[in-house]
């Protein structure tokens, strides 16, 4: 068995809370990320979710694959993700989001692939493709992260929206 680890880092002017919200928001996946189909949520609490996302395979987009995706909140700044990737490859990902200064988040994504048998030959491909895939997803998510940060700065509250009086909104 071979363990392959790939680390991707990003920074963005948003709060850590916004960054973590984006990863937990399964409803945006089909709308924002081309290549993803329906995502069925089997179980969901504030700290644990089990999903079945459908993904079109790279290059051969007419082929789709559904995998199980488990995510749990390890602590206030860390999410642990477990899923079965391409060809049944187990993946353990760690997402750490820190906020070294107000509304500036640092994201560290560590992907660990457990490669057995013939899947070991996928290591060089995964080492190159993981950062490319991560960058693609990051860029697709930027507008919703920025927008959520903007409305939070204006006083938005979940299930309430923005304050009714414009003078009560701040930015």
Coordinates of N, CA and C in Angstrom, one line a residue:
X1 N 0.8 -1.2 0.0 CA 0.0 0.0 0.0 C 0.9 1.2 0.0
X2 N 0.4 2.3 -0.7 CA 1.2 3.5 -0.8 C 0.3 4.6 -0.4
X3 N 0.7 5.5 0.5 CA 0.0 6.7 0.9 C 0.6 7.9 0.1
X4 N -0.3 8.6 -0.6 CA 0.1 9.8 -1.3 C -0.5 11.0 -0.6
X5 N 0.3 12.0 -0.3 CA -0.2 13.2 0.3 C 0.0 14.4 -0.6
X6 N -1.0 15.2 -0.8 CA -0.9 16.4 -1.6 C -1.5 17.5 -0.8
X7 N -0.8 18.6 -0.7 CA -1.3 19.8 0.1 C -1.5 20.9 -0.8
X8 N -2.6 21.6 -0.6 CA -3.0 22.8 -1.4 C -3.3 23.9 -0.4
X9 N -2.7 25.1 -0.6 CA -2.9 26.3 0.3 C -3.5 27.4 -0.5
X10 N -4.4 28.2 0.2 CA -5.0 29.4 -0.4 C -5.2 30.4 0.7
X11 N -5.3 31.7 0.3 CA -5.7 32.7 1.2 C -6.8 33.6 0.6
X12 N -7.7 34.1 1.4 CA -8.8 34.9 0.9 C -9.2 35.9 2.0
X13 N -9.6 37.1 1.5 CA -10.2 38.1 2.4 C -11.6 37.7 2.7
X14 N -11.8 36.8 3.6 CA -13.1 36.4 4.2 C -12.8 35.8 5.5
X15 N -13.8 35.7 6.3 CA -13.7 35.1 7.7 C -13.5 33.5 7.5
X16 N -12.9 32.9 8.5 CA -12.8 31.5 8.5 C -14.2 30.9 8.5
X17 N -15.2 31.5 9.2 CA -16.5 31.1 9.2 C -17.1 30.9 7.8
X18 N -16.9 31.9 7.0 CA -17.4 31.9 5.6 C -16.7 30.7 4.8
X19 N -15.4 30.6 5.0 CA -14.7 29.5 4.3 C -15.3 28.1 4.7
X20 N -15.5 27.9 6.0 CA -16.0 26.6 6.5 C -17.5 26.4 6.0
X21 N -18.3 27.5 6.0 CA -19.6 27.4 5.5 C -19.7 26.9 4.1
X22 N -18.8 27.4 3.3 CA -18.7 27.1 1.9 C -18.5 25.5 1.7
X23 N -17.7 25.0 2.5 CA -17.4 23.5 2.4 C -18.6 22.7 2.9
X24 N -19.3 23.2 3.9 CA -20.4 22.5 4.4 C -21.7 22.6 3.6
X25 N -21.8 23.6 2.7 CA -23.0 23.9 2.0 C -23.1 23.0 0.8
X26 N -23.7 21.8 1.0 CA -23.8 20.8 -0.1 C -24.8 21.3 -1.2
X27 N -25.7 22.2 -0.9 CA -26.7 22.6 -1.8 C -26.1 23.3 -3.0
X28 N -24.9 24.0 -2.8 CA -24.4 24.7 -3.9 C -23.6 23.9 -5.0
X29 N -23.3 22.7 -4.6 CA -22.4 21.8 -5.4 C -22.9 21.7 -6.9
X30 N -24.1 21.3 -7.1 CA -24.6 21.1 -8.5 C -24.7 22.4 -9.3
X31 N -25.1 23.5 -8.6 CA -25.2 24.8 -9.2 C -23.9 25.4 -9.6
X32 N -22.9 25.4 -8.7 CA -21.7 26.1 -8.9 C -20.6 25.3 -9.6
X33 N -20.6 24.0 -9.4 CA -19.5 23.2 -9.9 C -19.9 22.3 -11.1
X34 N -19.5 22.7 -12.4 CA -19.8 21.9 -13.5 C -19.2 20.5 -13.3
X35 N -19.8 19.5 -13.8 CA -19.3 18.1 -13.6 C -19.9 17.4 -12.4
X36 N -20.6 18.1 -11.5 CA -21.2 17.5 -10.4 C -22.7 17.5 -10.7
X37 N -23.3 16.3 -10.4 CA -24.8 16.2 -10.6 C -25.5 16.3 -9.2
X38 N -26.5 15.5 -9.1 CA -27.3 15.5 -7.8 C -26.4 15.1 -6.7
X39 N -26.6 15.7 -5.5 CA -25.9 15.3 -4.3 C -27.0 14.9 -3.3
X40 N -27.2 13.7 -3.0 CA -28.2 13.3 -2.0 C -27.5 13.4 -0.6
X41 N -28.2 14.0 0.3 CA -27.8 14.1 1.7 C -28.5 13.0 2.5
X42 N -27.7 12.1 3.0 CA -28.3 10.9 3.7 C -28.5 11.2 5.2
X43 N -27.5 12.0 5.7 CA -27.6 12.4 7.2 C -26.8 13.7 7.4
X44 N -27.4 14.6 8.2 CA -26.8 15.9 8.4 C -27.1 16.4 9.8
X45 N -26.0 16.8 10.5 CA -26.1 17.5 11.7 C -25.2 18.7 11.6
X46 N -25.1 19.5 12.7 CA -24.1 20.6 12.6 C -22.7 20.2 12.6
X47 N -22.4 19.0 13.0 CA -21.0 18.5 13.0 C -20.7 17.3 12.1
X48 N -21.7 16.7 11.4 CA -21.5 15.5 10.7 C -22.5 15.4 9.5
X49 N -21.9 15.0 8.3 CA -22.8 14.9 7.2 C -22.3 13.7 6.3
X50 N -23.3 13.0 5.8 CA -23.0 11.9 4.8 C -23.8 12.2 3.6
X51 N -23.0 12.2 2.4 CA -23.6 12.6 1.1 C -23.3 11.5 0.1
X52 N -24.1 11.5 -1.0 CA -23.8 10.7 -2.1 C -23.8 11.7 -3.4
X53 N -22.6 12.2 -3.7 CA -22.5 13.1 -4.8 C -22.3 12.3 -6.1
X54 N -22.8 12.8 -7.2 CA -22.6 12.2 -8.5 C -21.7 13.1 -9.3
X55 N -20.7 12.5 -9.9 CA -19.6 13.3 -10.5 C -19.4 12.8 -11.9
X56 N -19.2 13.7 -12.9 CA -18.8 13.2 -14.3 C -17.3 13.1 -14.2
X57 N -16.8 12.0 -14.8 CA -15.4 11.7 -14.9 C -14.7 12.7 -15.8
X58 N -13.5 13.1 -15.4 CA -12.7 14.0 -16.2 C -12.5 13.4 -17.6
X59 N -12.5 14.2 -18.6 CA -12.2 13.8 -20.0 C -13.4 13.0 -20.5
X60 N -13.8 11.9 -19.9 CA -15.0 11.1 -20.3 C -16.2 11.5 -19.6
X61 N -16.7 12.8 -19.8 CA -17.8 13.4 -19.0 C -19.1 12.6 -19.2
X62 N -19.2 11.8 -20.2 CA -20.5 11.0 -20.4 C -20.6 9.9 -19.3
X63 N -19.4 9.6 -18.7 CA -19.5 8.6 -17.6 C -19.6 9.3 -16.3
X64 N -20.5 8.8 -15.4 CA -20.7 9.4 -14.1 C -20.4 8.3 -13.0
X65 N -20.1 8.8 -11.9 CA -19.7 8.0 -10.7 C -20.4 8.6 -9.5
X66 N -20.9 7.8 -8.7 CA -21.5 8.2 -7.4 C -20.6 7.6 -6.3
X67 N -20.3 8.5 -5.3 CA -19.4 7.9 -4.2 C -20.1 8.4 -2.9
X68 N -19.6 7.8 -1.8 CA -20.1 8.2 -0.5 C -19.0 9.2 0.0
X69 N -19.5 10.3 0.6 CA -18.7 11.4 1.1 C -19.1 11.6 2.5
X70 N -18.2 11.5 3.5 CA -18.5 11.7 4.9 C -17.6 12.9 5.3
X71 N -18.3 13.9 6.0 CA -17.5 15.0 6.5 C -17.9 15.3 7.9
X72 N -16.9 15.5 8.8 CA -17.2 15.9 10.2 C -16.3 17.0 10.6
X73 N -16.9 17.8 11.5 CA -16.2 18.9 12.1 C -15.3 18.4 13.3
X74 N -14.0 18.4 13.1 CA -13.1 18.0 14.1 C -13.0 18.9 15.2
X75 N -12.8 20.2 14.9 CA -12.9 21.3 15.9 C -13.4 22.5 15.1
X76 N -13.3 23.7 15.8 CA -14.0 24.9 15.2 C -13.3 25.3 13.9
X77 N -12.1 24.9 13.6 CA -11.4 25.3 12.4 C -11.0 24.2 11.4
X78 N -11.4 23.0 11.7 CA -11.0 21.8 11.0 C -12.1 20.9 10.6
X79 N -12.2 20.6 9.3 CA -13.1 19.6 8.8 C -12.3 18.4 8.3
X80 N -12.8 17.2 8.6 CA -12.3 15.9 8.1 C -13.2 15.4 7.1
X81 N -12.7 15.0 5.9 CA -13.5 14.5 4.9 C -13.0 13.1 4.5
X82 N -13.9 12.2 4.3 CA -13.6 10.8 3.9 C -14.5 10.5 2.7
X83 N -13.9 10.0 1.6 CA -14.7 9.6 0.5 C -14.0 8.6 -0.4
X84 N -14.7 7.9 -1.2 CA -14.2 7.0 -2.2 C -14.0 7.8 -3.5
X85 N -12.8 7.9 -4.0 CA -12.5 8.7 -5.2 C -12.6 7.8 -6.4
X86 N -11.9 8.3 -7.4 CA -11.9 7.6 -8.7 C -11.4 6.2 -8.6
X87 N -12.2 5.3 -9.2 CA -11.9 3.8 -9.2 C -11.8 3.3 -7.7
X88 N -12.6 3.8 -6.9 CA -12.7 3.3 -5.5 C -11.5 3.6 -4.6
X89 N -10.8 4.7 -4.9 CA -9.6 5.0 -4.1 C -10.1 5.8 -2.9
X90 N -9.7 5.2 -1.7 CA -10.1 5.9 -0.4 C -9.3 7.2 -0.3
X91 N -10.0 8.3 0.1 CA -9.3 9.6 0.2 C -9.7 10.1 1.6
X92 N -8.7 10.6 2.3 CA -8.9 11.3 3.6 C -8.4 12.7 3.4
X93 N -9.2 13.6 3.6 CA -8.8 15.0 3.4 C -9.0 15.8 4.7
X94 N -8.1 16.7 5.0 CA -8.2 17.6 6.1 C -8.2 19.0 5.6
X95 N -9.3 19.7 6.0 CA -9.4 21.1 5.7 C -9.2 21.9 6.9
X96 N -8.2 22.8 7.0 CA -7.9 23.6 8.1 C -8.1 25.1 7.6
X97 N -8.9 25.8 8.4 CA -9.1 27.2 8.0 C -8.8 28.1 9.2
X98 N -7.8 28.9 9.1 CA -7.4 29.8 10.2 C -7.6 31.3 9.8
X99 N -7.7 32.1 10.8 CA -8.0 33.5 10.5 C -6.9 34.4 11.3
X100 N -5.7 34.5 10.6 CA -4.6 35.3 11.3 C -5.0 36.7 11.6
X101 N -5.8 37.3 10.8 CA -6.4 38.7 11.1 C -7.8 38.7 10.7
X102 N -8.5 39.7 11.2 CA -10.0 39.7 10.9 C -10.3 39.7 9.4
X103 N -11.2 38.8 9.1 CA -11.7 38.6 7.7 C -10.6 38.3 6.7
X104 N -9.6 37.6 7.1 CA -8.6 37.1 6.2 C -8.3 35.6 6.6
X105 N -8.7 34.7 5.7 CA -8.6 33.3 6.0 C -7.5 32.6 5.3
X106 N -6.8 31.7 5.9 CA -5.8 30.9 5.3 C -6.3 29.4 5.3
X107 N -6.4 28.9 4.1 CA -6.9 27.5 3.9 C -5.8 26.6 3.6
X108 N -5.8 25.4 4.3 CA -4.8 24.4 4.0 C -5.6 23.1 3.8
X109 N -5.5 22.5 2.6 CA -6.2 21.3 2.3 C -5.2 20.2 2.1
X110 N -5.2 19.2 2.9 CA -4.3 18.0 2.8 C -5.1 16.8 2.4
X111 N -4.7 16.3 1.2 CA -5.4 15.1 0.6 C -4.5 13.9 0.8
X112 N -5.0 12.9 1.4 CA -4.3 11.6 1.6 C -5.0 10.5 0.8
X113 N -4.3 10.0 -0.2 CA -4.8 8.9 -1.0 C -4.2 7.6 -0.5
X114 N -5.1 6.6 -0.3 CA -4.6 5.3 0.1 C -4.7 4.4 -1.2
X115 N -3.5 4.2 -1.7 CA -3.4 3.5 -3.0 C -2.9 2.0 -2.8
X116 N -3.7 1.1 -3.3 CA -3.4 -0.3 -3.2 C -3.4 -1.0 -4.5
X117 N -2.6 -2.1 -4.7 CA -2.7 -2.9 -5.9 C -2.4 -2.0 -7.1
X118 N -3.1 -2.2 -8.2 CA -2.9 -1.5 -9.4 C -3.1 0.0 -9.3
X119 N -3.8 0.5 -8.2 CA -4.1 1.9 -8.1 C -2.8 2.7 -7.8
X120 N -1.7 2.0 -7.4 CA -0.4 2.7 -7.1 C 0.1 3.4 -8.3
X121 N -0.2 2.9 -9.5 CA 0.2 3.5 -10.7 C -0.4 4.9 -10.9
X122 N -1.5 5.2 -10.2 CA -2.2 6.5 -10.3 C -1.5 7.6 -9.5
X123 N -0.5 7.2 -8.7 CA 0.1 8.2 -7.8 C 0.6 9.5 -8.6
X124 N 1.4 9.3 -9.7 CA 1.9 10.5 -10.4 C 0.8 11.3 -11.0
X125 N -0.2 10.6 -11.5 CA -1.4 11.4 -12.0 C -2.1 12.2 -10.9
X126 N -2.3 11.5 -9.8 CA -3.0 12.2 -8.7 C -2.2 13.4 -8.1
X127 N -0.9 13.2 -8.1 CA 0.0 14.3 -7.6 C -0.1 15.5 -8.4
X128 N -0.3 15.3 -9.8 CA -0.4 16.5 -10.7 C -1.8 17.0 -10.7
X129 N -2.8 16.1 -10.8 CA -4.2 16.5 -11.0 C -4.8 17.1 -9.8
X130 N -4.4 16.7 -8.6 CA -5.1 17.2 -7.3 C -5.0 18.7 -7.2
X131 N -3.8 19.3 -7.4 CA -3.7 20.8 -7.3 C -4.5 21.5 -8.5
X132 N -4.6 20.9 -9.6 CA -5.3 21.4 -10.8 C -6.8 21.4 -10.4
X133 N -7.3 20.3 -9.9 CA -8.7 20.1 -9.6 C -9.0 21.1 -8.4
X134 N -8.1 21.2 -7.4 CA -8.4 22.0 -6.3 C -8.5 23.5 -6.7
X135 N -7.6 23.9 -7.6 CA -7.6 25.3 -8.1 C -9.0 25.6 -8.8
X136 N -9.4 24.6 -9.6 CA -10.6 24.8 -10.4 C -11.8 25.0 -9.4
X137 N -11.9 24.1 -8.4 CA -13.0 24.2 -7.4 C -12.9 25.5 -6.6
X138 N -11.7 25.9 -6.3 CA -11.4 27.2 -5.5 C -11.9 28.4 -6.3
X139 N -11.6 28.4 -7.6 CA -12.0 29.5 -8.5 C -13.6 29.6 -8.6
X140 N -14.2 28.4 -8.8 CA -15.6 28.3 -8.9 C -16.3 28.8 -7.7
X141 N -15.7 28.6 -6.5 CA -16.3 29.0 -5.2 C -16.1 30.4 -4.8
X142 N -15.1 31.1 -5.4 CA -14.7 32.4 -5.0 C -15.9 33.4 -5.0
X143 N -16.8 33.4 -6.0 CA -17.9 34.4 -6.0 C -18.8 34.2 -4.8
X144 N -19.1 33.0 -4.5 CA -20.1 32.8 -3.4 C -19.4 33.1 -2.0
X145 N -18.1 32.8 -1.9 CA -17.4 33.1 -0.6 C -17.4 34.7 -0.4
X146 N -17.0 35.4 -1.5 CA -17.0 36.8 -1.5 C -18.3 37.4 -1.2
X147 N -19.4 36.9 -1.8 CA -20.7 37.5 -1.6 C -21.2 37.2 -0.2
X148 N -21.0 36.0 0.3 CA -21.4 35.7 1.7 C -20.7 36.6 2.6
X149 N -19.4 36.8 2.4 CA -18.7 37.8 3.3 C -19.2 39.2 3.2
X150 N -19.6 39.6 2.1 CA -20.1 40.9 1.9 C -21.5 41.1 2.6
X151 N -22.4 40.1 2.5 CA -23.7 40.3 3.1 C -23.5 40.1 4.7
X152 N -22.6 39.3 5.1 CA -22.4 39.3 6.6 C -21.9 40.6 7.1
X153 N -21.0 41.3 6.4 CA -20.5 42.6 6.8 C -21.7 43.6 6.8
X154 N -22.7 43.3 6.0 CA -23.9 44.3 6.0 C -24.9 43.9 7.1
X155 N -24.6 42.9 7.9 CA -25.5 42.6 9.0 C -26.5 41.4 8.7
X156 N -26.2 40.6 7.6 CA -27.1 39.5 7.3 C -27.1 38.5 8.4
X157 N -28.2 37.9 8.7 CA -28.3 36.8 9.7 C -29.1 35.7 9.0
X158 N -28.6 34.4 9.1 CA -29.3 33.3 8.5 C -30.8 33.2 9.0
X159 N -31.7 32.9 8.1 CA -33.1 32.8 8.4 C -33.8 34.2 8.7
X160 N -33.0 35.3 8.7 CA -33.6 36.6 8.9 C -33.3 37.5 7.8
X161 N -32.2 37.3 7.1 CA -31.8 38.2 6.0 C -31.1 39.5 6.5
X162 N -31.2 40.5 5.7 CA -30.6 41.8 6.1 C -31.6 42.6 6.9
X163 N -31.1 43.5 7.8 CA -32.0 44.4 8.5 C -32.9 45.2 7.5
X164 N -34.1 45.4 7.9 CA -35.1 46.1 7.1 C -34.7 47.5 6.8
X165 N -34.2 48.3 7.8 CA -33.8 49.7 7.6 C -32.4 49.7 7.0
X166 N -32.2 50.4 5.9 CA -30.9 50.5 5.3 C -29.9 51.1 6.2
X167 N -30.3 52.1 7.1 CA -29.3 52.7 8.0 C -28.9 51.7 9.1
X168 N -29.6 50.6 9.3 CA -29.1 49.6 10.2 C -28.1 48.6 9.6
X169 N -27.9 48.7 8.3 CA -27.0 47.9 7.6 C -25.6 48.5 7.7
X170 N -24.6 47.8 7.9 CA -23.2 48.3 8.0 C -22.3 47.5 7.1
X171 N -21.2 48.1 6.7 CA -20.3 47.5 5.8 C -18.9 48.0 6.1

